[in-house]
PDB file of C-alpha atoms and ligand atoms in Angstrom:
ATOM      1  CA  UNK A 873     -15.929 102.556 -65.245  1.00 88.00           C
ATOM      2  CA  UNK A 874     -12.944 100.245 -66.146  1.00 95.00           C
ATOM      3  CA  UNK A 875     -13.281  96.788 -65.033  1.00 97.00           C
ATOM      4  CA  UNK A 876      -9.967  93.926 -64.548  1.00 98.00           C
ATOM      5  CA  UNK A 877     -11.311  90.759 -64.313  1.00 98.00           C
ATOM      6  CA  UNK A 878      -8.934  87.810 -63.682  1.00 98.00           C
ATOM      7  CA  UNK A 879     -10.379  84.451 -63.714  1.00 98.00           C
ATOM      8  CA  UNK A 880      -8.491  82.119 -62.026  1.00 96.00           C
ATOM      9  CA  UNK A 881      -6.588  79.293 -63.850  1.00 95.00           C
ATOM     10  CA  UNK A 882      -8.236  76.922 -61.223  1.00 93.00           C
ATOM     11  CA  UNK A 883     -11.280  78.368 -61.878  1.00 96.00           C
ATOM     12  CA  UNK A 884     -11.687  77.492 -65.642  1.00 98.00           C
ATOM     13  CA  UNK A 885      -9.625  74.125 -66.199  1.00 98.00           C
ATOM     14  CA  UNK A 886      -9.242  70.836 -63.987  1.00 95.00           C
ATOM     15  CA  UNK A 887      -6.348  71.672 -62.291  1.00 84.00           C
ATOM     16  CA  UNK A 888      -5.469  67.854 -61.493  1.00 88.00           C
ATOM     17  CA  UNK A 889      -5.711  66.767 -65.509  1.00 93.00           C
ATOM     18  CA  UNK A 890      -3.446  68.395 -67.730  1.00 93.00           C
ATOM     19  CA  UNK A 891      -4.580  71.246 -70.141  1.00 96.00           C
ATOM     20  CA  UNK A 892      -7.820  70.177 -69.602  1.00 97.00           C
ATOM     21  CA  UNK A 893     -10.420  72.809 -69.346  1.00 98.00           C
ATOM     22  CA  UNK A 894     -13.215  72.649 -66.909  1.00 98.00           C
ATOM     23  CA  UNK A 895     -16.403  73.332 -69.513  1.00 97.00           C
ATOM     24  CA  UNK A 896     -19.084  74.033 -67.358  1.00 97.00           C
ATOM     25  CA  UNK A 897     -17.270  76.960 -64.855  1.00 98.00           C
ATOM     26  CA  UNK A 898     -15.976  77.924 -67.896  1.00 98.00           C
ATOM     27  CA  UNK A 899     -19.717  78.571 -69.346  1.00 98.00           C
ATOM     28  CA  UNK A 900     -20.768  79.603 -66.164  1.00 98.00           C
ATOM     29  CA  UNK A 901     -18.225  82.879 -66.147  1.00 98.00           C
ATOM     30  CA  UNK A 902     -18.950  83.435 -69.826  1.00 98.00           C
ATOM     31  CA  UNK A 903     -22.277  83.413 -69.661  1.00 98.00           C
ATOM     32  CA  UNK A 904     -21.948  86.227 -66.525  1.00 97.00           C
ATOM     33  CA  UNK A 905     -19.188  88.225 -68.537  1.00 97.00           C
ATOM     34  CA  UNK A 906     -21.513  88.320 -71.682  1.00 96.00           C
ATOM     35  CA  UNK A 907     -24.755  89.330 -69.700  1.00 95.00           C
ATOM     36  CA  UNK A 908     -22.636  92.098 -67.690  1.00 94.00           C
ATOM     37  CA  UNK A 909     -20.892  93.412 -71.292  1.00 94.00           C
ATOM     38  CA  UNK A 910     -24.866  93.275 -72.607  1.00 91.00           C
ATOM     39  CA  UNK A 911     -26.580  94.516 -69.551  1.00 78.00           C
ATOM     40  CA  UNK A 912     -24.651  96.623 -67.081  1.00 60.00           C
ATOM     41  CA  UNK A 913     -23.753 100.108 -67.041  1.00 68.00           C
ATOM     42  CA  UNK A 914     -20.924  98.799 -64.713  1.00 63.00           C
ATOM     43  CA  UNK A 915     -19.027  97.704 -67.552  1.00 71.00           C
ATOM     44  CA  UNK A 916     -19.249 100.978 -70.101  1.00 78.00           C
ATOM     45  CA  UNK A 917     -15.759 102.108 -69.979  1.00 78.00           C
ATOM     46  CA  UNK A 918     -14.810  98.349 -70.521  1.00 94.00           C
ATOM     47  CA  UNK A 919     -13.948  95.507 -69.371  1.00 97.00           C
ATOM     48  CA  UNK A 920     -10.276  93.321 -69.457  1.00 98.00           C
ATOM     49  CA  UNK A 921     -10.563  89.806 -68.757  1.00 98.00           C
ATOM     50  CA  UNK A 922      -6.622  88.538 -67.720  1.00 98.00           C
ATOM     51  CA  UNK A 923      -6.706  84.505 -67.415  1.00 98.00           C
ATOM     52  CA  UNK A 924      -4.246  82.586 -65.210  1.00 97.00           C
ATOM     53  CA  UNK A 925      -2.720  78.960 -66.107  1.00 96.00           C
ATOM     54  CA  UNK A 926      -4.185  76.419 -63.992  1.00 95.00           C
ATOM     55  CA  UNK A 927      -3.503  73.022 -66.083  1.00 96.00           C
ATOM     56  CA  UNK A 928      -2.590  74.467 -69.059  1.00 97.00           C
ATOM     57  CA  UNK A 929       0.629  76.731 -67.947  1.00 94.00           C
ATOM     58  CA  UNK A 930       1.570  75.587 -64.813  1.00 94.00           C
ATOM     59  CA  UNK A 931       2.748  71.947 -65.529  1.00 95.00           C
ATOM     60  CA  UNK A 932       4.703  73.233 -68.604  1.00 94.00           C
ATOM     61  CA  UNK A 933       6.246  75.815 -67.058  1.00 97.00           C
ATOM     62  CA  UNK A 934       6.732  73.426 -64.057  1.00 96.00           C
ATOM     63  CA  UNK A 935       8.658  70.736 -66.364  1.00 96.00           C
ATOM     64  CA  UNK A 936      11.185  73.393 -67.361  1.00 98.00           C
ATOM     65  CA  UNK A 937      11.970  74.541 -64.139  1.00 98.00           C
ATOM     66  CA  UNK A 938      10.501  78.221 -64.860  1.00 98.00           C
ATOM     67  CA  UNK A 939       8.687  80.664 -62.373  1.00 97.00           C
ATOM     68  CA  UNK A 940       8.537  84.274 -62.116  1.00 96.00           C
ATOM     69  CA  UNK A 941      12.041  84.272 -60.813  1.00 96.00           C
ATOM     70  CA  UNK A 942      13.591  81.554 -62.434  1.00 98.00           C
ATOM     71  CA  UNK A 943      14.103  82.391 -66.121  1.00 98.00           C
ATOM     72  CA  UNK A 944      15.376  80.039 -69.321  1.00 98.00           C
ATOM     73  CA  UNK A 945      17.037  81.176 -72.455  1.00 98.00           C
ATOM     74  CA  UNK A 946      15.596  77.795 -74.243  1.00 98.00           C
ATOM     75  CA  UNK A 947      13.213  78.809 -76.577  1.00 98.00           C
ATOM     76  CA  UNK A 948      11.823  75.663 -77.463  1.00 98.00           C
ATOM     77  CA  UNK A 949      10.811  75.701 -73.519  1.00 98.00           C
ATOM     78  CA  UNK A 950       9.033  79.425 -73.743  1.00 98.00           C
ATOM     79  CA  UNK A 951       7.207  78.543 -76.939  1.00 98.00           C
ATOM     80  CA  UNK A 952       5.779  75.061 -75.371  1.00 98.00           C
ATOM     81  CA  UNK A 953       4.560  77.533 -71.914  1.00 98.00           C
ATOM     82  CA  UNK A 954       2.803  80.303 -74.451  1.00 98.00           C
ATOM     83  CA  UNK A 955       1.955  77.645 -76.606  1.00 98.00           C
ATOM     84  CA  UNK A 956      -0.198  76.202 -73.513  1.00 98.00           C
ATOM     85  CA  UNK A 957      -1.625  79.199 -72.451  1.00 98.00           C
ATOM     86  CA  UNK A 958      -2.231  80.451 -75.967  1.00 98.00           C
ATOM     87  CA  UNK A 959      -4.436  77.283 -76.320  1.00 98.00           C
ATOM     88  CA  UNK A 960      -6.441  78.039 -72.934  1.00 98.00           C
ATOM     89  CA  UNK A 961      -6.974  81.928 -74.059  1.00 98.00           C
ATOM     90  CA  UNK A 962      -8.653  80.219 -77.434  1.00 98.00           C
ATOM     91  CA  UNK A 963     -11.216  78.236 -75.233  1.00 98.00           C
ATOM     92  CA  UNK A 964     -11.898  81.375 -72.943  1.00 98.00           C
ATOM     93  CA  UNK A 965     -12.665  83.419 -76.356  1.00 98.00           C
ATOM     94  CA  UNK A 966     -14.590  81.013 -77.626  1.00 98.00           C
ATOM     95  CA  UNK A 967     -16.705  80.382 -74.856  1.00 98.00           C
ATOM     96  CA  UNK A 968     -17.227  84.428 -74.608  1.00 98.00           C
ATOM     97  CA  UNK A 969     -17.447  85.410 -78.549  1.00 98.00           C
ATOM     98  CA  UNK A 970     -20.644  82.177 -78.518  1.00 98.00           C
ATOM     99  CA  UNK A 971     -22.099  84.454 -76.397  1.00 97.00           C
ATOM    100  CA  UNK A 972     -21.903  87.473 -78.575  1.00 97.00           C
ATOM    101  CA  UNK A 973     -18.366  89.120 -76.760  1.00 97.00           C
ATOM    102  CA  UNK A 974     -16.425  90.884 -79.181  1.00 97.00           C
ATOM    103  CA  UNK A 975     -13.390  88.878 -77.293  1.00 98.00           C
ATOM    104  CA  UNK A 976      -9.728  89.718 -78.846  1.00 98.00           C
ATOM    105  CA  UNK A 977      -6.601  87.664 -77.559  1.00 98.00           C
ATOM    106  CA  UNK A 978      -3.385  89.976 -75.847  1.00 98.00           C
ATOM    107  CA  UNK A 979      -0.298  88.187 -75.561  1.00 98.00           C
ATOM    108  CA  UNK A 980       1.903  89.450 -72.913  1.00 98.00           C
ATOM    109  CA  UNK A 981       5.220  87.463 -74.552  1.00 98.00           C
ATOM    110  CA  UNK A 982       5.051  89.846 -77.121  1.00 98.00           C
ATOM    111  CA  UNK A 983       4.046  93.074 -75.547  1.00 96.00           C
ATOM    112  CA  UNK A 984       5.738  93.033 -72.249  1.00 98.00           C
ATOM    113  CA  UNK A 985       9.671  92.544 -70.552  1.00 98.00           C
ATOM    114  CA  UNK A 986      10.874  92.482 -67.034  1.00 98.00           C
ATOM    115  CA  UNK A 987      14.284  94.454 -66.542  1.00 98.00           C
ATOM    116  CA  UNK A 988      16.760  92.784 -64.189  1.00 98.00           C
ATOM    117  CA  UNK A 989      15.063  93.726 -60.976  1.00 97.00           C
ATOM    118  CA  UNK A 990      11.964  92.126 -62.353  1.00 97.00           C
ATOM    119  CA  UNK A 991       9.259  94.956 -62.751  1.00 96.00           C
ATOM    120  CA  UNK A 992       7.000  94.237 -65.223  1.00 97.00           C
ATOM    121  CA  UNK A 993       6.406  96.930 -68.312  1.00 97.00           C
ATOM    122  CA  UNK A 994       3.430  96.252 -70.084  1.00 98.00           C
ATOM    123  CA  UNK A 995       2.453  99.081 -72.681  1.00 97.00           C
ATOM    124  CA  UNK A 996      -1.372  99.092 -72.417  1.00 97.00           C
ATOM    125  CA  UNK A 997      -1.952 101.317 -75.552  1.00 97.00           C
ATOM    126  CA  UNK A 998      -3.338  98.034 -77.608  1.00 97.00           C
ATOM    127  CA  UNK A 999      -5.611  97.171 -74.769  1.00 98.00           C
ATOM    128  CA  UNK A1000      -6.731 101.074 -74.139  1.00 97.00           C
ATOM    129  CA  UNK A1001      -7.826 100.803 -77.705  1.00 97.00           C
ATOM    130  CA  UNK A1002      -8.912  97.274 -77.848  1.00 97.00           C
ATOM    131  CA  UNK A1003     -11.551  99.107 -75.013  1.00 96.00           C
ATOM    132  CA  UNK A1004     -12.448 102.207 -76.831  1.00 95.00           C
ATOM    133  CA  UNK A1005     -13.563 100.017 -80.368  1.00 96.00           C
ATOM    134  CA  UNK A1006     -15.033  98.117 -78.040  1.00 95.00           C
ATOM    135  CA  UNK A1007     -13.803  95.109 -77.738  1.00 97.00           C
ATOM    136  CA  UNK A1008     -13.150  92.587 -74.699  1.00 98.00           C
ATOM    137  CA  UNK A1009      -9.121  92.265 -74.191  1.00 98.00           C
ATOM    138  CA  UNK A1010      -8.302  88.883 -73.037  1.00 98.00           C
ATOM    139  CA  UNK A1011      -5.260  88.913 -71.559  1.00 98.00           C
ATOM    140  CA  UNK A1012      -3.743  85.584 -70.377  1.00 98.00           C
ATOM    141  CA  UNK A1013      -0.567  84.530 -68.111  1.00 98.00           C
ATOM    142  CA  UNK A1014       2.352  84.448 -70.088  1.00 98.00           C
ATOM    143  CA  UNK A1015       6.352  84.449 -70.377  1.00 98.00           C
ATOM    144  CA  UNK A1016       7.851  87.536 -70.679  1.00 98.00           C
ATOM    145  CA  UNK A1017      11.412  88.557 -71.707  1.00 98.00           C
ATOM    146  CA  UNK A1018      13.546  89.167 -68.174  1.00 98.00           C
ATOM    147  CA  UNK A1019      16.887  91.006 -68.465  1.00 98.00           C
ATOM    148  CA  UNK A1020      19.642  89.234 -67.437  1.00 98.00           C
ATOM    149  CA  UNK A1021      17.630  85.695 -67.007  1.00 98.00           C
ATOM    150  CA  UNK A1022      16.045  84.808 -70.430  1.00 98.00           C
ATOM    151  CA  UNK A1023      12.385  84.680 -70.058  1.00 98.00           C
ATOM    152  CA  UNK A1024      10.288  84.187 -66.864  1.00 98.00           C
ATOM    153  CA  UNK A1025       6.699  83.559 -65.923  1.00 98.00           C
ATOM    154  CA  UNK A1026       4.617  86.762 -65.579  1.00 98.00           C
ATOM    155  CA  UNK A1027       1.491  85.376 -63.753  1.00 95.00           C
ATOM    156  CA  UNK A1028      -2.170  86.746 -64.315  1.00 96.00           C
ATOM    157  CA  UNK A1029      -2.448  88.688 -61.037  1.00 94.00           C
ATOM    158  CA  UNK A1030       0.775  90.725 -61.922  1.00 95.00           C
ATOM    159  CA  UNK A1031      -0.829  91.459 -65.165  1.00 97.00           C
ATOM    160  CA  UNK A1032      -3.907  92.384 -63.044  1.00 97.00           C
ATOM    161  CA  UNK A1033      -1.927  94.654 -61.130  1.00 96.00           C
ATOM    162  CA  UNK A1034      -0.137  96.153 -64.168  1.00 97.00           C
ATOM    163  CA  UNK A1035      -3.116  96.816 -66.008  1.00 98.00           C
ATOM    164  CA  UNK A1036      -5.349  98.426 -63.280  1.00 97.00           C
ATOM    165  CA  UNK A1037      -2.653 100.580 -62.667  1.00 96.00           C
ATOM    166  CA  UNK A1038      -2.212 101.491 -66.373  1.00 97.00           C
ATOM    167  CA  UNK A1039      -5.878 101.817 -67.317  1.00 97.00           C
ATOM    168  CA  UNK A1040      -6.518 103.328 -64.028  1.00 96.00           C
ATOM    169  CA  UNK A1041      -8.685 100.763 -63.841  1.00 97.00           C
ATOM    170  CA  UNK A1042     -12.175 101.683 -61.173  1.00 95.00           C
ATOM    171  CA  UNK A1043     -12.733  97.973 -60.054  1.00 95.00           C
ATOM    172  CA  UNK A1044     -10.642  94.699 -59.807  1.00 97.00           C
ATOM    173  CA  UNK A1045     -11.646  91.076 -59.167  1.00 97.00           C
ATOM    174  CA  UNK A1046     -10.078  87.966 -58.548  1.00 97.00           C
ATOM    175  CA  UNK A1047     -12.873  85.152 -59.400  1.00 97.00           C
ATOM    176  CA  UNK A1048     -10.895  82.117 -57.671  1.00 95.00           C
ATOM    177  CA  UNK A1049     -12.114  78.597 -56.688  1.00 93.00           C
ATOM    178  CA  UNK A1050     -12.776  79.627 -53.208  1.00 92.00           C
ATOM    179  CA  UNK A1051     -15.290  82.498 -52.212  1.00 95.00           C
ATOM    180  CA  UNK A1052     -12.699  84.234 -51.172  1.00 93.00           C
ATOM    181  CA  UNK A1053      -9.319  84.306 -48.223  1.00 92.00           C
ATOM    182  CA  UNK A1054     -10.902  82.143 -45.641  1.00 90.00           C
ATOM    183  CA  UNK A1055     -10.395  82.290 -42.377  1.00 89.00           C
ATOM    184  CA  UNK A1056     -11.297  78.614 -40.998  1.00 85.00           C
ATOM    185  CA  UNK A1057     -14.039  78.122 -43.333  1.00 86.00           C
ATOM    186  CA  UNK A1058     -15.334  81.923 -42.865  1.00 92.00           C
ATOM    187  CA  UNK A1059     -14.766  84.609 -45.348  1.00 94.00           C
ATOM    188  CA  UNK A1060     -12.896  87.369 -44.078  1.00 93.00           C
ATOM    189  CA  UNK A1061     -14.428  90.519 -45.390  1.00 94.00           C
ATOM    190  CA  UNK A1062     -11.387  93.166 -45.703  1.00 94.00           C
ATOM    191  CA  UNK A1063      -7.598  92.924 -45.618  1.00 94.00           C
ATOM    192  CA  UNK A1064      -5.836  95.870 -45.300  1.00 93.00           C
ATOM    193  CA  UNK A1065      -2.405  94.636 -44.832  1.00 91.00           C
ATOM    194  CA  UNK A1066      -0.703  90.983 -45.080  1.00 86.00           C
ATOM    195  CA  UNK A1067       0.269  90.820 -41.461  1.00 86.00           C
ATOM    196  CA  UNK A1068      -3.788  91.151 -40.672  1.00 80.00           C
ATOM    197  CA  UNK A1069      -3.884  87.333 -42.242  1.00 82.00           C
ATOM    198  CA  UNK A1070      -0.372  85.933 -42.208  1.00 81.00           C
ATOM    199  CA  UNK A1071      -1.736  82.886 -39.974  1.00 80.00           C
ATOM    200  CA  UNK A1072      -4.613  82.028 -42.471  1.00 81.00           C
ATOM    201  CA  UNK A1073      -2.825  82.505 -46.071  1.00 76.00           C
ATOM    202  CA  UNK A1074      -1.263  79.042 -46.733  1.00 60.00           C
ATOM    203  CA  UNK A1075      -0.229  77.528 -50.317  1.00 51.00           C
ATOM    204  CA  UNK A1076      -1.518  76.341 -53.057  1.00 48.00           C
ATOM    205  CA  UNK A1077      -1.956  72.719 -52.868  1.00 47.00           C
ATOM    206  CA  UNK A1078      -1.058  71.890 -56.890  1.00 46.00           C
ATOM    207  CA  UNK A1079       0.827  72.689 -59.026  1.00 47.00           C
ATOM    208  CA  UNK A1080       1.716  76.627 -59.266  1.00 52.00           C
ATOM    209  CA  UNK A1081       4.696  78.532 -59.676  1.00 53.00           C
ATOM    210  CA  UNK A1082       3.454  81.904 -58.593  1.00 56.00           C
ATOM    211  CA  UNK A1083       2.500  82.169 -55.496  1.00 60.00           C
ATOM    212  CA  UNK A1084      -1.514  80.806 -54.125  1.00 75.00           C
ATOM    213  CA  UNK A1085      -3.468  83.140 -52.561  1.00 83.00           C
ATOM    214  CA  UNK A1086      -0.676  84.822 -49.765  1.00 82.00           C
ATOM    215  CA  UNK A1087       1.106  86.235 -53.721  1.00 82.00           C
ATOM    216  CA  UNK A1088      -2.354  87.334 -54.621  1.00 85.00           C
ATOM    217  CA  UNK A1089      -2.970  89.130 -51.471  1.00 90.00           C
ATOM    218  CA  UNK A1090       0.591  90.671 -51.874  1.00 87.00           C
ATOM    219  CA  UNK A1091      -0.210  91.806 -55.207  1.00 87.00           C
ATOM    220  CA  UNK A1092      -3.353  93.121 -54.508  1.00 92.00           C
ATOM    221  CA  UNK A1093      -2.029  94.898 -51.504  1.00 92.00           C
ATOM    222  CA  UNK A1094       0.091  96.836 -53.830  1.00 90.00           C
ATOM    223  CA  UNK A1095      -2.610  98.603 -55.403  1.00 94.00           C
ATOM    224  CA  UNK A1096      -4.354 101.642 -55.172  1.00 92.00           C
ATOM    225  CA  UNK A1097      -7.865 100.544 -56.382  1.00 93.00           C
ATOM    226  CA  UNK A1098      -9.409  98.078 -53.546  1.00 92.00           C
ATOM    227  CA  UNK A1099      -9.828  94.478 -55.753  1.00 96.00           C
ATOM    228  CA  UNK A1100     -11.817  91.845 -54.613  1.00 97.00           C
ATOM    229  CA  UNK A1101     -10.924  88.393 -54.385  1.00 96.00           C
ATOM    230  CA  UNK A1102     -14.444  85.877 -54.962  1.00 97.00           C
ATOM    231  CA  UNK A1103     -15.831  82.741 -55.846  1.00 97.00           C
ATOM    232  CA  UNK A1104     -17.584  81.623 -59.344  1.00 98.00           C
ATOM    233  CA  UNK A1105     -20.603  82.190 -57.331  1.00 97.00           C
ATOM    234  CA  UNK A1106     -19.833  85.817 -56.443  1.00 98.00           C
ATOM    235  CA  UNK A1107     -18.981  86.511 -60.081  1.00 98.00           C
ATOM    236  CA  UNK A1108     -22.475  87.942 -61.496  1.00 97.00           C
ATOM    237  CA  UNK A1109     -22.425  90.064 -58.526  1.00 96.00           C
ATOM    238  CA  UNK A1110     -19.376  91.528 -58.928  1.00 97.00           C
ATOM    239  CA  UNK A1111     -19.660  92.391 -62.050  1.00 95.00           C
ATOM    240  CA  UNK A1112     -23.115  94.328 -61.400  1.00 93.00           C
ATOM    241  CA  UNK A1113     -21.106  96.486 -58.992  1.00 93.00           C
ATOM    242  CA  UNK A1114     -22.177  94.709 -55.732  1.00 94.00           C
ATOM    243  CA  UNK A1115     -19.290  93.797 -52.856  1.00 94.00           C
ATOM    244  CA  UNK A1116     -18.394  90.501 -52.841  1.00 97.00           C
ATOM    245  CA  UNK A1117     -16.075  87.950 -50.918  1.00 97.00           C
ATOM    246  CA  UNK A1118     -12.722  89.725 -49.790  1.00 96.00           C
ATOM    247  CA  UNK A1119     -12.009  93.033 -49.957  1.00 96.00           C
ATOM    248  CA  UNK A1120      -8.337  94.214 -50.611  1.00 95.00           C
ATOM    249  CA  UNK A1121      -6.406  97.578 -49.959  1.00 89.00           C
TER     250      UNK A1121
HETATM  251  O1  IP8 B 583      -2.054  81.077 -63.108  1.00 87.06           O
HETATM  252  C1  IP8 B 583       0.528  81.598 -64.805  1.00 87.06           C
HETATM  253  O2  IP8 B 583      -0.517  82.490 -64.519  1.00 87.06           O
HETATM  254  P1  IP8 B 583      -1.265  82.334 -63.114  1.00 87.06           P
HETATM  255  C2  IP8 B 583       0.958  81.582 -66.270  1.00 87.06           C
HETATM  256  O3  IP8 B 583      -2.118  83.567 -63.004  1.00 87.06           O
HETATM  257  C3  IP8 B 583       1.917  80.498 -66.586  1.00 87.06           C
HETATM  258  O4  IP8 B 583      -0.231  82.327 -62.027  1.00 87.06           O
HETATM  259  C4  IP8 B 583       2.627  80.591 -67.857  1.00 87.06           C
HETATM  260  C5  IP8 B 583       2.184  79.476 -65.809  1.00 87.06           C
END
């Protein structure tokens, strides 16, 4: 059973102050990673924790004009973006290897390249094997090479998506900051296509180049696993197997 966690950027640093991590949610989904990896058959055939940007990623990549679409050849400009998220995938690791997580970093920037329509190629050989010595990949947001356009964004649900498709992964999850897609304050249980919930997907309200929750839906959509999208609070659960907030696909 192959696991693709993705802990939101929001979830794990104070969106609103930059590359500033939020410390306790950030020991709260260690300390539920570490007891899953320690505990749970659910996570034998390993588990991949991808991180997204939140305050560390966004505002850089933000300040140089750069989103998944809109690329720069300025390397100064990608190296300050990894540099940021490099810096949050340190405190993630920490926080999980204190806890006894054999946690190993995987940067996408070096491992990954969009051709000029976009797609993503990510070679998951390094992670397959990080899995099989077992070890915890942690995978975070990134820039990528982008033919034709320099180097763009490649956000941590599209990494999601790439690497439960290449590790034919058995479960997805989304931990966000909400417990789940809401539909006025209730959680809607299952989405099976993005016209079900056009009227109740709206924006992100900081700061973030890739999309808010209508991209992640879209993304999710895409795959052939079901993925769940959940709170901090749903995150123990999900990891023990249990269904939790939204169901996708
Ligand atoms: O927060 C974004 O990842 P996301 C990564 O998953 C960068 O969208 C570099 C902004």
């Amino acid at each position: 059973m192959t696991t693709v966690l993705k802990l939101g950027g929001s979830v794990i640093t104070d969106k609103d102050r930059a590359e500033t991590v939020d410390g306790e949610s950030l020991e709260r989904a260690a300390a539920a990673i570490a007891d899953a990896v320690s505990d749970s058959t659910e996570t034998d055939g390993g588990l991949v924790v991808v991180h997204g940007g939140g305050s560390f990623g966004h505002p850089a990549a933000d300040a140089h004009g750069v989103t998944t679409t809109a690329g720069t050849d300025d390397a100064g400009a990608v190296t300050e973006i990894h540099a940021a998220m490099t810096a949050l995938n340190g405190f993630v690791r920490r926080a999980l290897l204190e806890r006894g997580v054999e946690a190993l970093p995987v940067y996408p920037l070096s491992l990954a390249a969009r051709n000029q329509g976009g797609d993503l190629a990510l070679p998951t050989e390094s992670v397959e094997t990080m899995l099989e010595e077992g070890f915890v990949p942690v995978v975070q947001g990134d820039m990528v090479t982008h033919a034709g356009r320099g180097a763009t964004v490649v956000s941590g649900d599209e990494l999601v998506a790439e690497l439960a498709r290449g590790l034919d992964a058995d479960r997805v999850g989304l931990c966000s900051t909400v417990p789940g897609v809401l539909d006025d304050e209730r959680v809607v249980d299952r989405i099976d296509s993005l016209a079900d919930v056009e009227s109740v997907l709206g924006g992100s309200e900081s700061t973030d180049v890739t999309g808010g929750m209508r991209g992640k839906v879209e993304t999710l959509l895409g795959l052939e696993t079901p993925a769940s999208i959940f709170g901090l609070e749903g995150l123990e659960g999900f990891l023990a197997g249990e269904d939790v907030g939204t169901t996708v696909g």
